């Protein structure tokens, strides 16, 4: 009203904003204008003007103001740096948040232009930023966006994300102004770098591990998958990570059928109790065959009820095979120790038993020599002698097992020795069993007592015959050369690298199970019925082979037969002439005595008296001593020469070799013979006599003793 009155009285025009109420109460905002109109006399006669409704425009302007205030608040709250770049002049207008981001006040950064801003950007990042800026300026509607480093006031680099857009262009499309924001993404970038480094570390570790790092997920409906599997999954399962990312079925298809249920049960139990999953199992792979794996994983339950494991799987095949081999070697060591213990016991028993058998045999022979006219008594004495001899054979088997049997080895041709035994072996196994002989090629020389080859073949063929039973069958004897390297000897306990001759005896009999295989070389162990075997045959073979530095391989399966492979060191020297065993020499000529003086040293009184009686009957002058000390005293006091010393090997106070040395000092020309029920390494190496050692094995017969005494005395002349 005041504006209208002034216009009416003074003629002042007006333009103002007024709110007018319409019928019904609605308020509208209007722009009201007015001016004075005068008559010819200059008097104001009326007012003229306009009324414009600007209600909607005012509402839009108010909404824009509100939006601007809200945007300013958001920018301030989010600490976003804003900028306006006037392109032609290069002027850059920044806000306070932008300056704070770089550790400055806004005043420190003003005035600012594009080149000043660009000088703060890391030089490694600037080429990419400039390319983005140029593309946005050149192409209408293309936004600018870049991540780069910019220098902070204290010198360190701040990672920022910058976004901008050209908002105005001239009539020719040239950019005039670009608006945008900066956001500090240093923390996010550090997290990304740490995550990338972590992934790189994980990938590098995964490549180094001979296995796979994995996530395994078991869903409530029973489905399972490997959401993550390192590239090693191809090594473990021969599948790619992509093949099992949605479905683990292919992995379970690789598991050995005998291990599948056990692994599934372990997974189920780990899922139920949320305990650590751990299992070893076999896989059967298309390319690499059967392998052993070990896995361990930690589970956690997810919100949807599924269970997720984080774990590792390793290929432990070599370790597992080593464990199996170690267990096998441990069993073999235990077996060898048991056999060794039994062998020591057997050797000790055989020593004492041989002494008793020697007395029985000797006195039976002496009695037989005096009872030629009494047929009944002679028959009884012969039965005693035969029984004692069979007992002596049993003792020799025990000694062979214990590796205490005295051997007189020589170089012989194994093929020739086996050939000479074929007729005897044929009679031993019977006509229903075919005996096949396959000699190897080339020289087959070994260094062994020929009687021990007889023992090995006889025992193995008898065993093969019994395994075949009452039906036609076949036994194959073969020889071959074996060159055993370091790796080969490692896999064969008891062997050493070198060249061997292999003597194998195979049959197509009933074979043996694992239980029998574990005990075959134990003395008195037998699978035969009572009365059909002593259980010493294979124990004897074992002892003979070990005594000659060899080893034995055995292959057998129930119903598939058995093969024994005896491997003995090859010998390249020419074979030696056969001198004849003491028994053969005795058979060739009757015992002959003589006038020489013989000293006998034996701590077993019965043996001492028996030996003296045998030699005295042949005309020798005999001196006896029950101990080494007594023998030394007698030798020192004896003026007449002593031609021969016969001494036991193992005695209290002193062994036989030391006694020989002591008496040799008093009687330099004296010859000597050792006798024993079993040998120690006093006069042998592992029971093998040296070439210059004369020995009589207990129990001995009168004939064998007399022959050996005469042989040694004649040689000493």
C-alpha positions as MATLAB code, in Angstrom:
seq = 'XXXXXXXXXXXXXXXXXXXXXXXXXXXXXXXXXXXXXXXXXXXXXXXXXXXXXXXXXXXXXXXXXXXXXXXXXXXXXXXXXXXXXXXXXXXXXXXXXXXXXXXXXXXXXXXXXXXXXXXXXXXXXXXXXXXXXXXXXXXXXXXXXXXXXXXXXXXXXXXXXXXXXXXXXXXXXXXXXXXXXXXXXXXXXXXXXXXXXXXXXXXXXXXXXXXXXXXXXXXXXXXXXXXXXXXXXXXXXXXXXXXXXXXXXXXXXXXXXXXXXXXXXXXXXXXXXXXXXXXXXXXXXXXXXXXXXXXXXXXXXXXXXXXXXXXXXXXXXXXXXXXXXXXXXXXXXXXXXXXXXXXXXXXXXXXXXXXXXXXXXXXXXXXXXXXXXXXXXXXXXXXXXXXXXXXXXXXXXXXXXXXXXXXXXXXXXXXXXXXXXXXXXXXXXXXXXXXXXXXXXXXXXXXXXXXXXXXXXXXXXXXXXXXXXXXXXXXXXXXXXXXXXXXXXXXXXXXXXXXXXXXXXXXXXXXXXXXXXXXXXXXXXXXXXXXXXXXXXXXXXXXXXXXXXXXXXXXXXXXXXXXXXXXXXXXXXXXXXXXXXXXXXXXXXXXXXXXXXXXXXXXXXXXXXXXXXXXXXXXXXXXXXXXXXXXXXXXXXXXXXXXXXXXXXXXXXXXXXXXXXXXXXXXXXXXXXXXXXXXXXXXXXXXXXXXXXXXXXXXXXXXXXXXXXXXXXXXXX';
ca = [
       0.000    0.000    0.000;
       2.883    2.336    0.739;
       4.289    1.831   -2.757;
       0.892    2.483   -4.331;
       0.397    5.690   -2.260;
       3.829    7.019   -3.232;
       3.149    6.275   -6.880;
      -0.293    7.993   -6.639;
       0.958   11.078   -4.823;
       4.501   11.398   -6.035;
       4.421    9.447   -9.301;
       7.165    6.980   -8.152;
       6.867    3.676  -10.095;
       7.086    0.440   -8.178;
       7.896   -3.246   -8.692;
       7.624   -5.549   -5.748;
       6.899   -9.129   -4.717;
       3.694   -9.738   -2.836;
       1.816  -12.715   -1.603;
      -1.834  -12.683   -2.503;
      -4.508  -14.844   -1.041;
      -6.950  -16.395   -3.460;
     -10.458  -17.400   -2.571;
     -10.210  -20.623   -0.669;
      -7.051  -19.478    1.185;
      -4.302  -20.455   -1.307;
      -1.380  -18.046   -1.229;
       0.353  -17.176   -4.485;
       3.525  -15.200   -4.955;
       3.256  -12.437   -7.537;
       5.381   -9.667   -9.004;
       3.308   -6.450   -8.881;
       4.349   -3.363  -10.945;
       2.794    0.111  -11.246;
       3.343    3.549  -12.774;
       1.471    6.913  -12.672;
      -0.340    8.354  -15.687;
      -0.878   12.193  -15.843;
      -3.235   14.533  -17.757;
      -2.231   17.514  -19.784;
      -1.965   19.557  -16.657;
       0.505   17.109  -15.172;
      -1.847   15.734  -12.627;
      -1.808   12.027  -11.731;
      -5.104   10.725  -12.907;
      -4.621    6.895  -12.716;
      -2.190    4.057  -12.058;
      -1.371    1.276  -14.572;
       0.677   -1.862  -13.997;
       0.877   -5.644  -14.133;
       0.524   -8.657  -11.956;
       2.658  -11.787  -12.669;
       2.214  -15.052  -10.746;
       5.797  -16.326   -9.969;
       4.855  -18.896   -7.365;
       6.384  -21.938   -9.226;
       9.533  -20.082  -10.159;
      10.066  -19.032   -6.556;
       9.515  -22.607   -5.380;
      12.124  -23.887   -7.896;
      14.594  -21.237   -6.812;
      14.046  -22.175   -3.175;
      14.575  -25.869   -3.964;
      17.797  -25.008   -5.795;
      19.036  -23.011   -2.838;
      18.205  -25.888   -0.526;
      20.019  -28.321   -2.803;
      23.052  -26.080   -2.941;
      23.130  -25.864    0.834;
      22.775  -29.648    1.145;
      25.523  -30.262   -1.458;
      27.809  -27.870    0.370;
      27.115  -29.726    3.607;
      27.796  -33.134    1.983;
      31.017  -31.891    0.396;
      32.136  -30.431    3.686;
      31.168  -33.544    5.646;
      32.829  -35.915    3.173;
      35.929  -33.734    3.084;
      35.898  -33.793   -0.699;
      38.107  -31.302   -2.433;
      36.291  -29.351   -5.161;
      37.864  -27.500   -8.014;
      36.932  -25.302  -10.952;
      39.322  -24.982  -13.850;
      38.902  -22.135  -16.278;
      40.519  -23.709  -19.278;
      41.528  -20.699  -21.424;
      43.234  -18.863  -18.573;
      44.384  -21.926  -16.635;
      42.988  -20.484  -13.381;
      42.178  -23.142  -10.792;
      39.794  -22.429   -7.923;
      40.000  -24.883   -4.989;
      38.069  -25.297   -1.756;
      39.372  -25.521    1.797;
      38.989  -29.306    1.939;
      41.261  -29.692   -1.077;
      43.953  -27.642    0.626;
      43.565  -29.539    3.908;
      43.962  -32.810    2.059;
      47.475  -31.699    1.059;
      48.400  -30.259    4.462;
      48.003  -26.590    3.433;
      45.660  -23.729    4.098;
      43.700  -22.394    1.162;
      45.604  -19.099    1.360;
      48.896  -20.963    0.892;
      47.662  -22.411   -2.384;
      46.177  -19.253   -3.898;
      46.524  -18.146   -6.545;
      46.709  -21.497   -8.326;
      46.718  -22.560  -11.927;
      46.799  -25.809  -13.860;
      50.605  -25.916  -14.182;
      51.142  -25.351  -10.456;
      48.721  -28.177   -9.698;
      50.390  -30.466  -12.277;
      53.820  -29.868  -10.724;
      52.580  -31.494   -7.515;
      51.468  -34.713   -9.268;
      53.873  -37.680   -9.114;
      55.916  -37.719  -12.350;
      55.192  -41.416  -12.914;
      51.442  -40.720  -12.828;
      51.310  -37.465  -14.786;
      51.329  -38.974  -18.317;
      48.180  -41.001  -17.590;
      46.496  -37.994  -15.923;
      47.312  -35.710  -18.864;
      45.909  -38.281  -21.302;
      42.651  -38.412  -19.347;
      42.407  -34.607  -19.200;
      43.068  -34.219  -22.935;
      40.451  -36.861  -23.785;
      37.829  -35.151  -21.620;
      38.571  -31.716  -23.152;
      38.489  -33.062  -26.687;
      35.369  -35.193  -26.486;
      32.136  -33.608  -25.419;
      30.326  -35.518  -22.703;
      33.365  -37.542  -21.713;
      34.141  -37.337  -18.003;
      37.626  -37.075  -16.602;
      38.575  -39.715  -14.003;
      42.018  -40.675  -12.727;
      43.827  -42.077   -9.681;
      47.220  -40.562   -8.999;
      49.648  -39.458   -6.324;
      50.096  -35.824   -5.324;
      52.692  -34.345   -2.984;
      51.681  -33.511    0.593;
      53.116  -30.503    2.413;
      55.430  -32.806    4.459;
      56.760  -34.476    1.300;
      54.941  -37.821    1.312;
      52.584  -38.833   -1.483;
      48.795  -38.794   -1.124;
      46.702  -41.025   -3.390;
      43.648  -39.164   -4.760;
      40.713  -40.046   -6.976;
      39.807  -37.095   -9.205;
      36.618  -36.823  -11.263;
      35.601  -33.904  -13.461;
      33.460  -32.749  -16.406;
      33.546  -29.896  -18.896;
      30.450  -27.898  -17.996;
      30.644  -25.055  -20.521;
      31.928  -24.705  -24.054;
      31.887  -21.793  -26.477;
      29.888  -21.638  -29.702;
      32.611  -23.536  -31.492;
      32.747  -26.312  -28.875;
      35.955  -25.196  -27.212;
      35.992  -26.026  -23.471;
      35.639  -23.035  -21.193;
      35.305  -24.496  -17.676;
      35.691  -27.873  -16.011;
      34.346  -28.705  -12.576;
      35.343  -31.646  -10.402;
      36.232  -33.195   -7.056;
      39.255  -34.821   -5.377;
      38.888  -37.618   -2.825;
      41.708  -38.929   -0.602;
      42.011  -42.679   -1.319;
      45.396  -43.250    0.346;
      43.995  -45.711    2.898;
      42.064  -47.610    0.224;
      45.106  -47.720   -2.029;
      47.276  -49.018    0.788;
      44.714  -51.736    1.464;
      44.637  -52.640   -2.234;
      48.440  -52.818   -2.368;
      48.526  -54.927    0.798;
      45.856  -57.211   -0.651;
      47.730  -57.472   -3.947;
      50.986  -58.222   -2.113;
      49.164  -60.782    0.001;
      47.790  -62.479   -3.108;
      51.238  -62.396   -4.708;
      52.744  -63.944   -1.578;
      50.024  -66.583   -1.500;
      50.572  -67.395   -5.183;
      54.343  -67.628   -4.712;
      53.967  -69.863   -1.677;
      51.421  -71.986   -3.504;
      53.883  -72.505   -6.344;
      56.628  -73.536   -3.912;
      54.465  -76.026   -2.014;
      54.217  -79.493   -3.620;
      50.492  -79.411   -3.154;
      47.437  -77.167   -3.122;
      46.089  -74.428   -0.851;
      42.321  -74.511   -0.958;
      38.896  -73.528    0.307;
      36.405  -76.365    0.439;
      32.700  -75.647    0.974;
      30.100  -78.198    2.010;
      26.510  -76.985    1.478;
      23.538  -78.029    3.638;
      22.053  -80.021    0.738;
      25.232  -82.137    0.427;
      26.760  -80.375   -2.565;
      30.401  -79.360   -2.256;
      32.869  -77.216   -4.157;
      36.326  -75.684   -4.025;
      35.669  -71.899   -4.201;
      39.432  -71.368   -4.232;
      42.186  -73.766   -5.217;
      45.756  -72.795   -6.012;
      47.307  -73.957   -9.306;
      48.823  -76.930   -7.454;
      45.431  -78.645   -7.671;
      46.543  -79.833  -11.096;
      49.555  -81.539   -9.486;
      47.502  -83.155   -6.714;
      44.317  -84.147   -8.581;
      45.124  -83.438  -12.248;
      42.191  -80.999  -12.483;
      42.081  -77.225  -12.988;
      40.751  -74.791  -10.345;
      37.901  -73.893  -12.716;
      36.766  -77.522  -12.989;
      36.086  -77.803   -9.249;
      35.053  -74.239   -8.391;
      31.337  -75.088   -8.536;
      31.403  -78.862   -8.004;
      33.973  -81.021   -6.158;
      32.752  -84.311   -7.666;
      35.775  -84.623   -9.947;
      38.108  -84.524   -6.952;
      36.233  -87.290   -5.157;
      36.326  -89.356   -8.343;
      40.134  -89.316   -8.034;
      40.147  -90.808   -4.510;
      41.138  -94.449   -4.130;
      37.959  -96.534   -3.658;
      39.325  -98.050   -0.441;
      39.882  -94.573    1.087;
      36.793  -92.714   -0.191;
      34.350  -93.615    2.612;
      36.966  -92.898    5.294;
      37.685  -89.419    3.883;
      33.955  -88.600    3.572;
      33.414  -89.705    7.179;
      36.296  -87.492    8.375;
      34.805  -84.504    6.497;
      31.373  -85.136    8.022;
      32.795  -85.375   11.548;
      34.841  -82.185   11.085;
      31.707  -80.379    9.845;
      29.654  -81.651   12.781;
      32.125  -80.796   15.563;
      33.936  -77.959   13.729;
      37.194  -79.707   14.587;
      40.328  -79.723   12.445;
      40.062  -82.037    9.455;
      43.119  -84.221    8.949;
      43.533  -87.302    6.773;
      45.971  -89.164    4.590;
      44.606  -90.950    1.552;
      45.445  -92.285   -1.868;
      44.442  -90.819   -5.210;
      44.458  -92.577   -8.569;
      45.429  -90.104  -11.301;
      45.100  -90.491  -15.082;
      48.720  -89.506  -15.762;
      50.710  -90.234  -12.608;
      48.891  -93.279  -11.273;
      48.522  -93.899   -7.538;
      49.828  -91.216   -5.162;
      49.618  -90.641   -1.404;
      48.244  -87.302   -0.143;
      47.884  -85.640    3.261;
      45.435  -82.846    4.057;
      44.676  -80.591    7.004;
      42.025  -77.860    7.149;
      40.230  -75.640    9.665;
      36.402  -75.349    9.350;
      33.948  -72.538   10.151;
      30.193  -72.423    9.767;
      28.647  -69.786    7.498;
      25.320  -68.006    7.922;
      23.553  -70.183    5.365;
      24.493  -73.345    7.308;
      27.278  -74.452    4.996;
      30.791  -75.197    6.288;
      33.890  -73.638    4.754;
      37.356  -75.161    5.284;
      40.668  -73.409    4.672;
      43.382  -75.996    4.203;
      46.298  -77.527    2.415;
      46.886  -80.815    0.590;
      50.407  -82.183    0.114;
      51.743  -85.013   -2.011;
      53.475  -87.279    0.546;
      54.067  -90.251   -1.729;
      57.836  -90.356   -1.258;
      57.493  -89.921    2.498;
      54.819  -92.637    2.666;
      56.884  -95.058    0.597;
      59.861  -94.323    2.838;
      57.698  -95.079    5.894;
      56.535  -98.346    4.353;
      60.122  -99.258    3.475;
      61.256  -98.280    6.979;
      58.579 -100.499    8.511;
      59.669 -103.326    6.221;
      63.319 -102.840    7.161;
      62.385 -102.629   10.838;
      60.548 -105.938   10.565;
      63.491 -107.475    8.735;
      65.897 -106.155   11.382;
      63.746 -107.605   14.135;
      63.628 -110.881   12.215;
      67.395 -110.854   11.724;
      67.968 -110.097   15.402;
      65.643 -112.909   16.377;
      67.390 -115.300   14.014;
      70.773 -114.136   15.336;
      69.668 -114.763   18.927;
      68.375 -118.209   18.079;
      71.582 -118.821   16.142;
      73.739 -118.033   19.155;
      71.635 -120.378   21.248;
      71.782 -123.067   18.552;
      75.548 -122.722   18.266;
      76.027 -123.090   22.006;
      73.758 -126.120   22.179;
      75.446 -127.674   19.147;
      78.881 -127.246   20.741;
      77.954 -129.249   23.830;
      75.874 -131.733   21.847;
      78.736 -132.364   19.446;
      81.014 -133.256   22.328;
      78.498 -135.831   23.577;
      77.946 -137.191   20.075;
      81.694 -137.463   19.594;
      81.964 -139.644   22.685;
      79.039 -141.828   21.569;
      80.346 -142.245   18.024;
      83.922 -142.828   19.113;
      83.144 -145.448   21.703;
      80.666 -147.147   19.363;
      83.478 -147.435   16.767;
      85.915 -148.761   19.371;
      83.334 -151.273   20.581;
      82.557 -152.356   17.001;
      86.236 -153.054   16.447;
      86.190 -155.539   19.341;
      82.841 -157.275   18.688;
      83.228 -158.623   15.186;
      82.143 -162.094   16.311;
      79.001 -161.052   18.176;
      76.406 -160.312   15.485;
      73.608 -159.156   17.814;
      75.854 -156.806   19.776;
      77.412 -155.505   16.586;
      73.958 -154.707   15.204;
      73.104 -152.771   18.357;
      76.339 -150.804   18.165;
      75.751 -150.008   14.490;
      72.269 -148.694   15.351;
      73.836 -146.513   18.039;
      76.423 -145.257   15.546;
      73.828 -144.538   12.848;
      71.547 -142.697   15.287;
      74.455 -140.644   16.536;
      75.431 -139.835   12.954;
      71.887 -138.668   12.157;
      72.051 -136.514   15.277;
      75.368 -135.147   14.029;
      73.692 -134.250   10.720;
      70.996 -132.364   12.635;
      73.695 -130.556   14.600;
      75.464 -129.605   11.386;
      72.219 -128.012   10.177;
      72.019 -126.008   13.397;
      75.615 -124.924   12.942;
      74.980 -123.949    9.351;
      72.018 -121.839   10.454;
      74.131 -120.223   13.188;
      76.935 -119.641   10.658;
      79.301 -121.593   12.901;
      79.748 -124.561   10.617;
      83.341 -124.880    9.525;
      83.720 -124.420    5.785;
      86.635 -125.229    3.519;
      85.914 -123.034    0.519;
      87.516 -123.121   -2.875;
      86.854 -121.530   -6.242;
      84.397 -123.642   -8.187;
      82.173 -123.406  -11.248;
      78.605 -123.108   -9.993;
      77.072 -124.413  -13.223;
      79.322 -127.471  -13.183;
      78.565 -128.122   -9.525;
      74.811 -127.918  -10.087;
      75.054 -130.158  -13.178;
      76.874 -132.815  -11.170;
      74.032 -132.836   -8.611;
      71.102 -133.188  -11.012;
      70.838 -137.000  -10.826;
      70.942 -136.940   -7.043;
      68.354 -134.131   -6.933;
      66.136 -136.047   -9.375;
      66.100 -139.041   -7.047;
      65.461 -136.707   -4.102;
      62.318 -135.055   -5.553;
      60.831 -138.134   -7.268;
      59.729 -139.019  -10.791;
      56.403 -137.101  -10.742;
      58.183 -133.745  -10.578;
      59.946 -132.374  -13.646;
      63.388 -130.938  -12.911;
      64.463 -128.196  -15.356;
      68.050 -126.923  -15.401;
      68.832 -123.569  -17.084;
      72.483 -122.592  -16.724;
      73.441 -118.975  -17.295;
      75.856 -117.643  -19.881;
      79.533 -116.982  -19.176;
      81.811 -118.004  -16.281;
      80.018 -118.931  -13.073;
      82.837 -119.018  -10.511;
      82.219 -118.542   -6.803;
      84.301 -119.145   -3.662;
      82.454 -121.611   -1.403;
      82.668 -125.015    0.213;
      81.183 -127.481   -2.355;
      79.336 -129.257    0.452;
      77.497 -126.009    1.177;
      76.225 -125.809   -2.412;
      74.930 -129.362   -1.905;
      73.177 -128.226    1.287;
      71.546 -125.240   -0.399;
      70.222 -127.176   -3.405;
      69.119 -130.228   -1.433;
      67.184 -128.158    1.098;
      65.540 -125.916   -1.506;
      64.557 -128.818   -3.750;
      63.118 -130.805   -0.836;
      61.132 -127.742    0.200;
      59.890 -127.311   -3.389;
      58.929 -130.987   -3.589;
      56.908 -130.727   -0.368;
      55.209 -127.525   -1.625;
      54.127 -129.313   -4.843;
      52.741 -132.242   -2.844;
      51.201 -135.398   -4.300;
      50.750 -134.171   -7.852;
      52.874 -133.598  -10.955;
      54.815 -130.376  -10.832;
      57.944 -128.613  -11.963;
      61.078 -127.324  -10.268;
      63.311 -124.953  -12.238;
      66.950 -124.373  -11.284;
      68.648 -121.404  -12.955;
      71.857 -119.422  -12.685;
      72.469 -115.885  -13.857;
      74.745 -112.892  -13.344;
      73.651 -109.955  -11.187;
      75.439 -106.592  -11.103;
      74.139 -104.836   -8.005;
      74.620 -101.074   -7.760;
      74.286  -98.855   -4.696;
      70.557  -98.265   -5.264;
      69.932 -101.986   -5.766;
      71.802 -102.941   -2.617;
      69.882 -100.370   -0.578;
      66.602 -102.070   -1.490;
      68.003 -105.520   -0.574;
      68.825 -105.715    3.146;
      72.044 -107.592    3.883;
      73.547 -106.965    0.442;
      76.462 -104.816   -0.722;
      77.141 -103.306   -4.154;
      79.053 -105.665   -6.438;
      78.850 -108.553   -8.908;
      76.970 -111.685   -7.882;
      76.038 -115.068   -9.258;
      72.373 -115.844   -8.718;
      71.172 -119.388   -8.125;
      67.377 -119.568   -8.247;
      65.070 -122.466   -7.434;
      61.414 -122.041   -8.491;
      58.432 -124.317   -8.047;
      54.759 -124.289   -9.022;
      53.629 -125.483   -5.605;
      51.193 -124.118   -3.066;
      53.174 -120.947   -2.293;
      53.262 -119.091    1.024;
      51.205 -116.362    2.679;
      52.648 -113.297    4.429;
      52.646 -115.036    7.806;
      54.768 -117.923    6.527;
      57.075 -115.537    4.632;
      57.784 -113.670    7.867;
      59.129 -116.828    9.573;
      60.613 -119.010    6.826;
      64.230 -118.671    7.981;
      63.534 -119.264   11.653;
      64.875 -122.594   12.946;
      62.239 -125.191   13.759;
      59.519 -123.148   12.033;
      57.647 -125.336    9.569;
      54.259 -125.443    7.884;
      54.524 -129.216    7.432;
      52.623 -131.740    9.486;
      54.201 -133.197   12.605;
      56.942 -135.678   11.780;
      57.396 -134.433    8.195;
      60.211 -131.937    8.806;
      62.467 -130.389   11.403;
      62.102 -126.806   10.233;
      65.867 -126.483    9.764;
      66.119 -126.699    5.970;
      65.672 -123.022    5.126;
      67.431 -121.966    8.330;
      70.438 -123.949    7.087;
      70.272 -122.239    3.678;
      70.069 -118.838    5.393;
      73.124 -119.577    7.524;
      75.206 -120.856    4.615;
      74.361 -117.842    2.421;
      75.154 -115.331    5.170;
      78.398 -117.154    5.980;
      79.476 -116.650    2.362;
      78.583 -112.910    2.238;
      75.499 -113.467    0.093;
      71.832 -112.610    0.403;
      68.454 -114.209   -0.385;
      65.370 -112.886   -2.201;
      62.090 -114.779   -1.906;
      58.923 -114.320   -3.997;
      55.825 -116.298   -3.144;
      52.031 -116.075   -3.210;
      49.447 -118.626   -2.138;
      48.637 -120.812   -5.138;
      51.323 -119.153   -7.310;
      54.443 -121.066   -6.285;
      57.713 -119.874   -4.768;
      61.067 -118.655   -6.075;
      64.237 -118.522   -3.963;
      67.103 -116.446   -5.384;
      70.451 -117.134   -3.734;
      72.983 -114.422   -4.604;
      76.668 -115.159   -3.869;
      79.663 -112.933   -4.661;
      81.198 -113.643   -8.046;
      84.843 -114.823   -8.062;
      87.059 -114.179  -11.062;
      90.067 -116.359  -10.150;
      90.445 -119.746  -11.874;
      88.838 -122.561   -9.997;
      91.082 -124.649   -7.705;
      91.794 -128.328   -7.953;
      89.691 -130.577   -5.780;
      91.905 -131.910   -2.974;
      89.315 -134.281   -1.596;
      87.515 -133.961    1.698;
      88.782 -135.740    4.798;
      85.994 -138.281    4.397;
      86.985 -138.975    0.784;
      90.616 -139.368    1.747;
      89.672 -141.742    4.515;
      87.613 -143.851    2.148;
      90.523 -144.072   -0.271;
      92.943 -145.626    2.205;
      92.771 -147.311    5.611;
      94.028 -145.260    8.564;
      97.749 -145.529    9.182;
      99.447 -144.776   12.484;
     103.056 -144.033   13.322;
     105.675 -143.575   16.057;
     105.296 -139.772   16.370;
     104.426 -137.994   19.595;
     101.051 -136.257   19.673;
      99.807 -133.870   22.392;
      96.026 -133.606   22.811;
      94.527 -130.584   24.660;
      90.778 -130.803   25.395;
      88.814 -129.514   28.395;
      86.068 -132.148   27.914;
      87.452 -135.224   29.687;
      85.426 -137.767   27.705;
      86.609 -136.323   24.368;
      90.200 -136.174   25.634;
      90.176 -139.829   26.636;
      88.438 -140.935   23.423;
      90.884 -139.073   21.156;
      93.848 -140.496   23.064;
      92.432 -144.035   22.790;
      91.962 -143.738   18.981;
      95.514 -142.498   18.398;
      97.145 -144.908   20.840;
      95.520 -147.823   18.974;
      97.331 -146.589   15.866;
     100.713 -146.594   17.638;
     101.204 -142.904   18.348;
     102.792 -141.733   21.599;
     100.057 -139.601   23.172;
     100.379 -136.804   25.752;
      97.090 -135.430   27.141;
      96.286 -132.136   28.857;
      92.900 -131.030   30.219;
      93.637 -127.274   29.977;
      95.923 -124.882   28.108;
      97.968 -124.108   31.226;
      98.592 -127.790   31.828;
      99.623 -128.214   28.190;
     102.144 -125.365   28.471;
     103.653 -126.834   31.657;
     103.986 -130.252   30.027;
     105.517 -128.786   26.842;
     108.039 -126.777   28.855;
     109.071 -129.878   30.832;
     109.108 -132.319   27.921;
     112.584 -133.021   26.590;
     111.554 -135.215   23.686;
     110.179 -133.461   20.591;
     106.422 -133.171   20.236;
     105.496 -133.716   16.581;
     101.839 -132.721   16.600;
      99.515 -130.638   18.786;
      95.770 -131.368   18.585;
      93.811 -128.706   20.474;
      90.220 -127.692   20.976;
      89.514 -124.183   19.716;
      87.354 -122.841   22.536;
      88.593 -123.554   26.058;
      88.723 -121.788   29.432;
      91.849 -119.720   30.153;
      93.085 -119.556   26.542;
      91.873 -120.257   23.023;
      93.444 -122.797   20.706;
      95.290 -120.326   18.461;
      97.050 -118.661   21.394;
      97.968 -122.056   22.795;
      99.538 -123.098   19.478;
     101.635 -119.901   19.490;
     102.867 -120.507   23.071;
     103.833 -124.121   22.484;
     105.440 -123.302   19.120;
     107.915 -121.094   20.995;
     109.092 -124.169   22.999;
     108.844 -126.658   20.107;
     109.396 -124.666   16.876;
     108.839 -127.562   14.484;
     105.538 -128.727   15.950;
     102.552 -129.198   13.600;
      99.028 -128.555   14.832;
      95.389 -129.494   14.208;
      92.364 -127.658   15.559;
      89.177 -129.477   16.537;
      85.832 -128.105   17.672;
      82.123 -128.715   17.693;
      81.701 -125.272   16.155;
      84.071 -122.545   15.086;
      84.597 -119.071   16.374;
      86.526 -116.398   14.542;
      89.601 -117.481   16.490;
      90.710 -119.666   13.562;
      88.199 -118.626   10.861;
      86.571 -115.610    9.312;
      82.813 -116.081    9.704;
      83.343 -119.823    9.963;
      85.466 -120.084    6.825;
      88.865 -121.721    7.277;
      91.991 -120.106    5.929;
      93.960 -122.199    3.471;
      96.754 -122.941    5.980;
      94.476 -124.181    8.791;
      94.004 -127.918    9.507;
      90.749 -128.702   11.262;
      88.712 -131.674   12.479;
      84.982 -131.088   12.905;
      83.311 -132.641   15.943;
      81.841 -135.164   16.069;
      84.573 -136.981   14.145;
      85.016 -140.635   13.392;
      88.121 -142.646   14.176;
      88.866 -142.877   10.470;
      88.574 -139.134    9.751;
      90.727 -138.246   12.780;
      93.401 -140.811   11.895;
      93.472 -139.659    8.257;
      93.853 -135.987    9.195;
      96.639 -136.750   11.716;
      98.567 -138.793    9.168;
      98.061 -136.156    6.456;
      99.418 -133.328    8.648;
     102.393 -135.341    9.962;
     103.407 -136.439    6.469;
     103.208 -132.871    5.222;
     105.357 -131.624    8.112;
     108.261 -133.948    7.322;
];
